[in-house]
PDB file of C-alpha atoms in Angstrom:
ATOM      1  CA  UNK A   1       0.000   0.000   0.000  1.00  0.00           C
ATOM      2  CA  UNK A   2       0.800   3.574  -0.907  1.00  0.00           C
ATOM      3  CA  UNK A   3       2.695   5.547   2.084  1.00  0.00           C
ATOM      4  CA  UNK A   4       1.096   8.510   2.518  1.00  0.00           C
ATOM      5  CA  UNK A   5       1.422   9.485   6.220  1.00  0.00           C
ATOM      6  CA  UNK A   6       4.783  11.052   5.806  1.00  0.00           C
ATOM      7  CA  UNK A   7       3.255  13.738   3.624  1.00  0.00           C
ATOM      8  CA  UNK A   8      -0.316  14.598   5.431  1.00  0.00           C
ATOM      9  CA  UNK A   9       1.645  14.842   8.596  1.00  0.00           C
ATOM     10  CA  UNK A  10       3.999  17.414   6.971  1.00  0.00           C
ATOM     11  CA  UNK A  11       1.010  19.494   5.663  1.00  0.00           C
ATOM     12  CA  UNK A  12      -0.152  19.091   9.158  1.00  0.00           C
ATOM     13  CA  UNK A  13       2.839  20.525  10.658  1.00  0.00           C
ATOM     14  CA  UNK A  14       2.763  23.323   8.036  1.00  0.00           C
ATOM     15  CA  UNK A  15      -0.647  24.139   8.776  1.00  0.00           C
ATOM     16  CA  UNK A  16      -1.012  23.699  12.771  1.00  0.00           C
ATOM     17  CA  UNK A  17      -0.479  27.594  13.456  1.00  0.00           C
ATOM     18  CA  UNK A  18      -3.067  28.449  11.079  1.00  0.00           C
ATOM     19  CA  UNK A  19      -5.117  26.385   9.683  1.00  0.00           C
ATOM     20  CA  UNK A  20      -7.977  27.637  11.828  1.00  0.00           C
ATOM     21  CA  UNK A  21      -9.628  24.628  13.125  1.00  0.00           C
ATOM     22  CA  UNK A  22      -9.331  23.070   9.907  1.00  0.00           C
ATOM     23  CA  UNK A  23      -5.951  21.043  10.503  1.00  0.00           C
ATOM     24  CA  UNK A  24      -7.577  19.162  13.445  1.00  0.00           C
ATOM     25  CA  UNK A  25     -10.583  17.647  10.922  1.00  0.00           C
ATOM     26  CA  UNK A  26      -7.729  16.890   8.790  1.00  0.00           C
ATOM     27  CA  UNK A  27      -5.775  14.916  11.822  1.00  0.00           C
ATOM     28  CA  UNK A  28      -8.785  13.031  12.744  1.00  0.00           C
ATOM     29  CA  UNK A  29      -9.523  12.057   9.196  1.00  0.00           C
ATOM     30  CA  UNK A  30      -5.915  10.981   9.131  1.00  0.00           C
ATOM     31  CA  UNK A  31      -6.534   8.724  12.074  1.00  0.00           C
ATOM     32  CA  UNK A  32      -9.334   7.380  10.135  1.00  0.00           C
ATOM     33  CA  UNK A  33      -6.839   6.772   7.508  1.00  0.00           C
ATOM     34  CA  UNK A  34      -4.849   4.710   9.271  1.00  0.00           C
ATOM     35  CA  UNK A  35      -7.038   2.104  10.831  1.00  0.00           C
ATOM     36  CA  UNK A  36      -9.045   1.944   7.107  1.00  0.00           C
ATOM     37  CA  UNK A  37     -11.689   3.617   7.535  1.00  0.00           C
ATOM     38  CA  UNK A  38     -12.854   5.457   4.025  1.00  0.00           C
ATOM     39  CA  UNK A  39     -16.598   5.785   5.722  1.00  0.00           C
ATOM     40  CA  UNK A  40     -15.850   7.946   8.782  1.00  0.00           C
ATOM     41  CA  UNK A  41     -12.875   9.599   7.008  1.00  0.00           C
ATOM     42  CA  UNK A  42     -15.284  10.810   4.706  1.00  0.00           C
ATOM     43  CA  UNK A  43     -18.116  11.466   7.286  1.00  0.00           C
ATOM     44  CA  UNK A  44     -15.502  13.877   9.516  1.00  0.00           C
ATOM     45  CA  UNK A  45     -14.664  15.395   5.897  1.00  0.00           C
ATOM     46  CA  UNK A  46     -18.088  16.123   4.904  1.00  0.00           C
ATOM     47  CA  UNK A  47     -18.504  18.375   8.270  1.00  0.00           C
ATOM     48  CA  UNK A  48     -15.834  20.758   6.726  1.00  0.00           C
ATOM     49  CA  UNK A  49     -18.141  22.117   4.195  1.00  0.00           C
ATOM     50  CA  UNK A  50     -19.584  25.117   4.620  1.00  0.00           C
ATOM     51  CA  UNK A  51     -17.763  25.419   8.589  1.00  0.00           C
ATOM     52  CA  UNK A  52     -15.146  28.027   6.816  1.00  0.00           C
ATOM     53  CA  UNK A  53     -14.737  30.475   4.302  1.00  0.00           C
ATOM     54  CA  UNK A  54     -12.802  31.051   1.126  1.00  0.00           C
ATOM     55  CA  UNK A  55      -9.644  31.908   3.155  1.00  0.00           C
ATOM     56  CA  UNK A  56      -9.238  28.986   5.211  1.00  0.00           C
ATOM     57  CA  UNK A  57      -9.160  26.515   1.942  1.00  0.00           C
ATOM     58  CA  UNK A  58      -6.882  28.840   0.740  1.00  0.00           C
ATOM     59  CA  UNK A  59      -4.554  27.899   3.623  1.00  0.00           C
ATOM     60  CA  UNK A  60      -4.365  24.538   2.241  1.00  0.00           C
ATOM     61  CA  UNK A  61      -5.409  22.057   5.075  1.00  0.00           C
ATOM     62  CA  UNK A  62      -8.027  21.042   3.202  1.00  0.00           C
ATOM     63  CA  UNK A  63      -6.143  19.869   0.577  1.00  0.00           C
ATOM     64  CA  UNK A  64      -4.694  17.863   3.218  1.00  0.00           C
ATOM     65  CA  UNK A  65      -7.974  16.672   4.435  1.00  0.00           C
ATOM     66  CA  UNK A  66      -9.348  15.408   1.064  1.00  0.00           C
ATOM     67  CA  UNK A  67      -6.197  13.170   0.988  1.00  0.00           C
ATOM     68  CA  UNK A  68      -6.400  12.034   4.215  1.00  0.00           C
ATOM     69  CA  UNK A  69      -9.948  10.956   3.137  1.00  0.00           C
ATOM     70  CA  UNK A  70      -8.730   9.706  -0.541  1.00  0.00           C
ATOM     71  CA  UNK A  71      -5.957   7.590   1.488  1.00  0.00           C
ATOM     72  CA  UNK A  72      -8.577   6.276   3.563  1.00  0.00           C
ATOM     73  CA  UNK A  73     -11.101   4.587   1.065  1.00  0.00           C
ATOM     74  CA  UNK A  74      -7.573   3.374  -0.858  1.00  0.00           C
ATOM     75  CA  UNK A  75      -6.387   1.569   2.471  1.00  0.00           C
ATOM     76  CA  UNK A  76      -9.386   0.145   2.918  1.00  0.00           C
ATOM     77  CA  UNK A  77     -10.083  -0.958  -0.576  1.00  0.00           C
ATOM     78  CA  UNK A  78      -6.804  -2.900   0.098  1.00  0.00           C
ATOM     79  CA  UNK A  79      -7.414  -3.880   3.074  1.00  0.00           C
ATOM     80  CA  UNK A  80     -10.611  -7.073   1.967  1.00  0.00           C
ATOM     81  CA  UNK A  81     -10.567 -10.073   2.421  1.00  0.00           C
ATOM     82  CA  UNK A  82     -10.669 -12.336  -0.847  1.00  0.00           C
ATOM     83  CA  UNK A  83     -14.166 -13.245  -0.702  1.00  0.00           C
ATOM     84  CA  UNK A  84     -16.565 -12.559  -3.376  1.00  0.00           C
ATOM     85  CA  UNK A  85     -18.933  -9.658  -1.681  1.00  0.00           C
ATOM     86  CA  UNK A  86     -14.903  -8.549  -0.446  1.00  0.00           C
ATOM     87  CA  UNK A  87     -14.546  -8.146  -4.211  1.00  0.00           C
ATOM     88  CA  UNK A  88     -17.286  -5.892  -4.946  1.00  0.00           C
ATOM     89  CA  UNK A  89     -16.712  -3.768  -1.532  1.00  0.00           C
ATOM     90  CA  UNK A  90     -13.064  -3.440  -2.392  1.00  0.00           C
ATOM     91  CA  UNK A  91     -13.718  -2.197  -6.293  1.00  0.00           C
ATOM     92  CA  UNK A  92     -16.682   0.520  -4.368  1.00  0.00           C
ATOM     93  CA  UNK A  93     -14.118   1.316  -2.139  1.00  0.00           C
ATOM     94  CA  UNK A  94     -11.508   2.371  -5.376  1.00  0.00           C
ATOM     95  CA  UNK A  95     -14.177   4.150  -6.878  1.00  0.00           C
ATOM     96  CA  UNK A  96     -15.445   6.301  -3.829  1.00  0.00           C
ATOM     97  CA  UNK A  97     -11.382   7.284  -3.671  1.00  0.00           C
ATOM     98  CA  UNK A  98     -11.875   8.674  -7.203  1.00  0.00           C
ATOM     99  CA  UNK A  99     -15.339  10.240  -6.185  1.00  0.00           C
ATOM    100  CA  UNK A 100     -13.284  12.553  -3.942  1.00  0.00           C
ATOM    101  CA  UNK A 101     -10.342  13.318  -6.346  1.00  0.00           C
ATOM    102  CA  UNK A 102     -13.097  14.167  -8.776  1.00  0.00           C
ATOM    103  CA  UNK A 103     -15.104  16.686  -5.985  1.00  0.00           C
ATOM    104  CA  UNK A 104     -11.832  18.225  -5.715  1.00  0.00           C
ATOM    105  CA  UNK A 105     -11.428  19.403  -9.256  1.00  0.00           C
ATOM    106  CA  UNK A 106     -15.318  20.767  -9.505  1.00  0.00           C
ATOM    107  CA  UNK A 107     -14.027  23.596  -7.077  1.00  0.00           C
ATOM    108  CA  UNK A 108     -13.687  26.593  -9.229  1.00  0.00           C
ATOM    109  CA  UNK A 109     -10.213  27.952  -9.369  1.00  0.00           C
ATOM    110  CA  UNK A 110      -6.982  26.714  -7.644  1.00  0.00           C
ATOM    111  CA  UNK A 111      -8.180  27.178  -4.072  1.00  0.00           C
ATOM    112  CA  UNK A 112      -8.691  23.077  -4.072  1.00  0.00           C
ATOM    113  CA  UNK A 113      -6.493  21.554  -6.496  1.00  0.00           C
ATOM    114  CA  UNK A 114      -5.259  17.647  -6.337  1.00  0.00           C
ATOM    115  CA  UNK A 115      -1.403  16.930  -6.363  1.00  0.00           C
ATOM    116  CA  UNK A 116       0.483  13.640  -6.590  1.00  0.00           C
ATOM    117  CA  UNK A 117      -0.485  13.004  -3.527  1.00  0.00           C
ATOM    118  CA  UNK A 118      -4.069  12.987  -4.394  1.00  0.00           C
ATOM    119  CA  UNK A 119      -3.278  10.701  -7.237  1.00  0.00           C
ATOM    120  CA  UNK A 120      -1.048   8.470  -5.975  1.00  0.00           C
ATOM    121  CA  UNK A 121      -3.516   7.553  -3.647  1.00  0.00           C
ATOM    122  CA  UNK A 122      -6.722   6.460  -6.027  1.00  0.00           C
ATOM    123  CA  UNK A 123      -4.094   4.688  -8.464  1.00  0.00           C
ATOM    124  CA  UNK A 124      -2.812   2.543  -5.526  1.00  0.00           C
ATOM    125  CA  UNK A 125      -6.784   2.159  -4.665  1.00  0.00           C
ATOM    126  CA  UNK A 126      -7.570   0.286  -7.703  1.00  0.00           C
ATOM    127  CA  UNK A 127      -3.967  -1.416  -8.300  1.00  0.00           C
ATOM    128  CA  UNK A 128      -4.810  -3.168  -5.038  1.00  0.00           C
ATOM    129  CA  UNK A 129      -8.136  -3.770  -4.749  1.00  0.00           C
ATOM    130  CA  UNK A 130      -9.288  -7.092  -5.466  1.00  0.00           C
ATOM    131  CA  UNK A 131     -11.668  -6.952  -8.420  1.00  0.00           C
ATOM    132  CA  UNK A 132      -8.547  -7.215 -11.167  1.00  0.00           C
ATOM    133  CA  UNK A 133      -8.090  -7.005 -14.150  1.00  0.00           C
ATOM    134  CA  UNK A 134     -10.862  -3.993 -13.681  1.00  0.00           C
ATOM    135  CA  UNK A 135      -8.465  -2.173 -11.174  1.00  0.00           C
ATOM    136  CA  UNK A 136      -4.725  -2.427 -13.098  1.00  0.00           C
ATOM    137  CA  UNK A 137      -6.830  -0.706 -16.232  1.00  0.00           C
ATOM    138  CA  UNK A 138      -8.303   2.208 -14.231  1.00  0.00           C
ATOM    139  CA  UNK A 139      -5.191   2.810 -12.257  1.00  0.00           C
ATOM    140  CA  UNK A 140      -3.392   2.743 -15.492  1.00  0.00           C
ATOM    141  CA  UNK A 141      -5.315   5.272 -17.023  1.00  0.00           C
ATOM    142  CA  UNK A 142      -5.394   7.846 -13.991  1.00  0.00           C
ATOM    143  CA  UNK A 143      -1.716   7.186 -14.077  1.00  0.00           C
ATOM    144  CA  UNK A 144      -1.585   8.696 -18.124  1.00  0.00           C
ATOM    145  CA  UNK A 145      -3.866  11.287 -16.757  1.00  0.00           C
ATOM    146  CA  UNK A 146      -1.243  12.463 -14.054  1.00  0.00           C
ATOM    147  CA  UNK A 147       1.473  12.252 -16.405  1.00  0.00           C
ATOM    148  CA  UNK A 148      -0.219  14.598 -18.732  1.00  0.00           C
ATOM    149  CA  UNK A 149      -0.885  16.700 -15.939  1.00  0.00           C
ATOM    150  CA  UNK A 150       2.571  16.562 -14.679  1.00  0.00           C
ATOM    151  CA  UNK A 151       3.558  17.504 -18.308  1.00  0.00           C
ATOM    152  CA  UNK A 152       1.074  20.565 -18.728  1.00  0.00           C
ATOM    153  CA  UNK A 153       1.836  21.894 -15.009  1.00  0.00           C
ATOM    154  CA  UNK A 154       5.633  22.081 -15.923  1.00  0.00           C
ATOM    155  CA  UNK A 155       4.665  23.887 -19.154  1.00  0.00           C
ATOM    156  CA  UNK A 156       2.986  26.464 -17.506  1.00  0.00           C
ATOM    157  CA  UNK A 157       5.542  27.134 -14.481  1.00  0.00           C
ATOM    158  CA  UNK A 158       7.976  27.736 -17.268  1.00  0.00           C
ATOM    159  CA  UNK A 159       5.330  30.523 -18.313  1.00  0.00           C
ATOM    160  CA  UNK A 160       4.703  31.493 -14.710  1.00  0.00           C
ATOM    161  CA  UNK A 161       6.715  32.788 -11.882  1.00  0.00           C
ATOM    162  CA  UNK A 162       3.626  32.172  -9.185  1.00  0.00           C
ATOM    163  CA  UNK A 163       4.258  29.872  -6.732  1.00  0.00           C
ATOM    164  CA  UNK A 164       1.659  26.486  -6.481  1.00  0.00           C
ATOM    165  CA  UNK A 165      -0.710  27.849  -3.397  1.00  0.00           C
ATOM    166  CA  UNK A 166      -3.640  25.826  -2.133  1.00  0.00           C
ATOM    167  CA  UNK A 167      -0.816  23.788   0.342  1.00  0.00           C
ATOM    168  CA  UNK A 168      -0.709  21.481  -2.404  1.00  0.00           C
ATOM    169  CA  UNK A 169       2.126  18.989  -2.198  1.00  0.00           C
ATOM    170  CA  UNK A 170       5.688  20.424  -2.978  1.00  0.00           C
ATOM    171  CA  UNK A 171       6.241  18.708  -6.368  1.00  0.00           C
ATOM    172  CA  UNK A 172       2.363  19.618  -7.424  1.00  0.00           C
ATOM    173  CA  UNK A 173       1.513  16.878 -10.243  1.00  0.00           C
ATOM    174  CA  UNK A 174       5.170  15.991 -10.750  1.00  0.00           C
ATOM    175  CA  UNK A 175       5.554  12.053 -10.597  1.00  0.00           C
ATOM    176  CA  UNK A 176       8.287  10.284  -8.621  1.00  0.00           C
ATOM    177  CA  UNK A 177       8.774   6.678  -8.318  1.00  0.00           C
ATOM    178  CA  UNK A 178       6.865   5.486  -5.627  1.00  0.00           C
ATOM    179  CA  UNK A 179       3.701   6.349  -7.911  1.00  0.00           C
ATOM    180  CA  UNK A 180       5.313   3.988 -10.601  1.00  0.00           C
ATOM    181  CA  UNK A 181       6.479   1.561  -8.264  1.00  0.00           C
ATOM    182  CA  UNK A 182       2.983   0.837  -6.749  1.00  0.00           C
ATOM    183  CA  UNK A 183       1.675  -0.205 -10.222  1.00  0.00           C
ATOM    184  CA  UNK A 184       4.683  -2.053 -11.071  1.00  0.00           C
ATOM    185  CA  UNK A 185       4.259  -3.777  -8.355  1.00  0.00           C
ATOM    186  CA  UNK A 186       0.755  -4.797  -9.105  1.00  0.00           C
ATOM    187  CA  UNK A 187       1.474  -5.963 -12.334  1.00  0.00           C
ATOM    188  CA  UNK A 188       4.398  -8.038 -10.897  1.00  0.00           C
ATOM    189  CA  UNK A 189       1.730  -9.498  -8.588  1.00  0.00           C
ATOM    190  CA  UNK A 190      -0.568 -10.507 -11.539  1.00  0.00           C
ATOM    191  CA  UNK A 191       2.433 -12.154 -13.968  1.00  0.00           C
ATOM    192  CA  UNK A 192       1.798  -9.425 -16.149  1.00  0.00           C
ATOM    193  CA  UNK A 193       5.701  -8.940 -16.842  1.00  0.00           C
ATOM    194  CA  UNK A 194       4.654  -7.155 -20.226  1.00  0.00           C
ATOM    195  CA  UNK A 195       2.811  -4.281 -18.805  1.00  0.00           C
ATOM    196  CA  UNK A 196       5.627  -4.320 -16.273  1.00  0.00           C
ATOM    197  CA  UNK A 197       8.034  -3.630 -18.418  1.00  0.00           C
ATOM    198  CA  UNK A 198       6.525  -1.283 -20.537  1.00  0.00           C
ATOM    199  CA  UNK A 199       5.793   0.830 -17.076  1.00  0.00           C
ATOM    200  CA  UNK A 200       9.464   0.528 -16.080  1.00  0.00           C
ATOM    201  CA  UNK A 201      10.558   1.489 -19.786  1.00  0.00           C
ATOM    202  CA  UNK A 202       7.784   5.110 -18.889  1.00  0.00           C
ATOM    203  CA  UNK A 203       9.142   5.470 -15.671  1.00  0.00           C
ATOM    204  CA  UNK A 204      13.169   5.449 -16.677  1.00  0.00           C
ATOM    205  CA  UNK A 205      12.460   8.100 -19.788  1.00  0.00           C
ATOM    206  CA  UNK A 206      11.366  10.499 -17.348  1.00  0.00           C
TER     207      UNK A 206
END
């Protein structure tokens, strides 16, 4: 599973002086995260809407608290047993992760943009979950979808000299290898040596 602790607690420390009550939904729905918990992640999320203004998103710990939340129904989509209702829970579980990665691009503007993070997150959601080969496609094609956004972003920084805002991870869509690795990984798990290596050959000409 995706390790994603590292960087919510970071945007937690970043945030704690003033993130205005918003940081401590976002450390709750972190603790959610951890024990797999995408339902109460998301319930604790929910009650963020419409408790601040404009200002505090702008902050960024809500950025942080919609990837808590994503990280959440990923973990637990990983988390089933290998039974068949397990299947179709785990696959629901993928696909609420996406649901919230999707809410967070309807906001208008930048004040609630996704970042690697954010990605990373739903592609490790359905390259674990356990209705396959379903999962490796979709997490393969949100991973083509972060590349070209990874691709666009650094186009337009080149054109740019404003900082990314919103609290937004450092590296903003910009892939590393633990995105690659998860998927690699998944394909290993599968036999699918093919797809593997096609990944690997993406992942080296970067």
């Amino acid at each position: 599973m995706l390790v994603l602790d590292a960087d919510n607690q970071n945007y937690l420390m970043n945030y704690e002086n003033n993130g205005k009550g918003l940081v401590e939904y976002a450390t709750v729905i972190d603790g959610y995260s951890r024990v797999c918990d995408g339902e109460n992640a998301e319930r604790i999320l929910q009650l963020t809407k419409g408790r601040f203004d404009e200002s505090d998103i702008i902050n960024g710990a809500n950025v942080v608290a919609y990837n808590a939340a994503i990280s959440a129904w990923a973990r637990s989509a990983s988390s089933q047993t290998k039974e068949k209702s397990s299947i179709s829970k785990s696959r629901s579980d993928a696909e609420k992760a996406e649901q919230l990665l999707r809410e967070m691009w309807s906001y208008q503007g930048e004040l609630l943009l996704p970042d690697v993070v954010s990605y990373s997150s739903v592609i490790s959601a359905y390259a674990t979950c356990l209705d396959q080969p379903f999962g490796l496609k979709r997490a393969e094609e949100l991973l083509k979808e972060l590349e070209g956004l990874a691709e666009q972003e650094g186009i337009d920084e080149l054109k740019s000299s404003k900082p990314r805002g919103g609290g937004r991870h450092k590296d903003g869509f910009q892939l590393n290898s633990t995105v690659y690795n998860t998927l690699l990984q998944a394909y290993a798990n599968v036999g699918d040596t093919t797809s593997a290596e096609n990944l690997l050959d993406r992942m080296m000409a970067l």
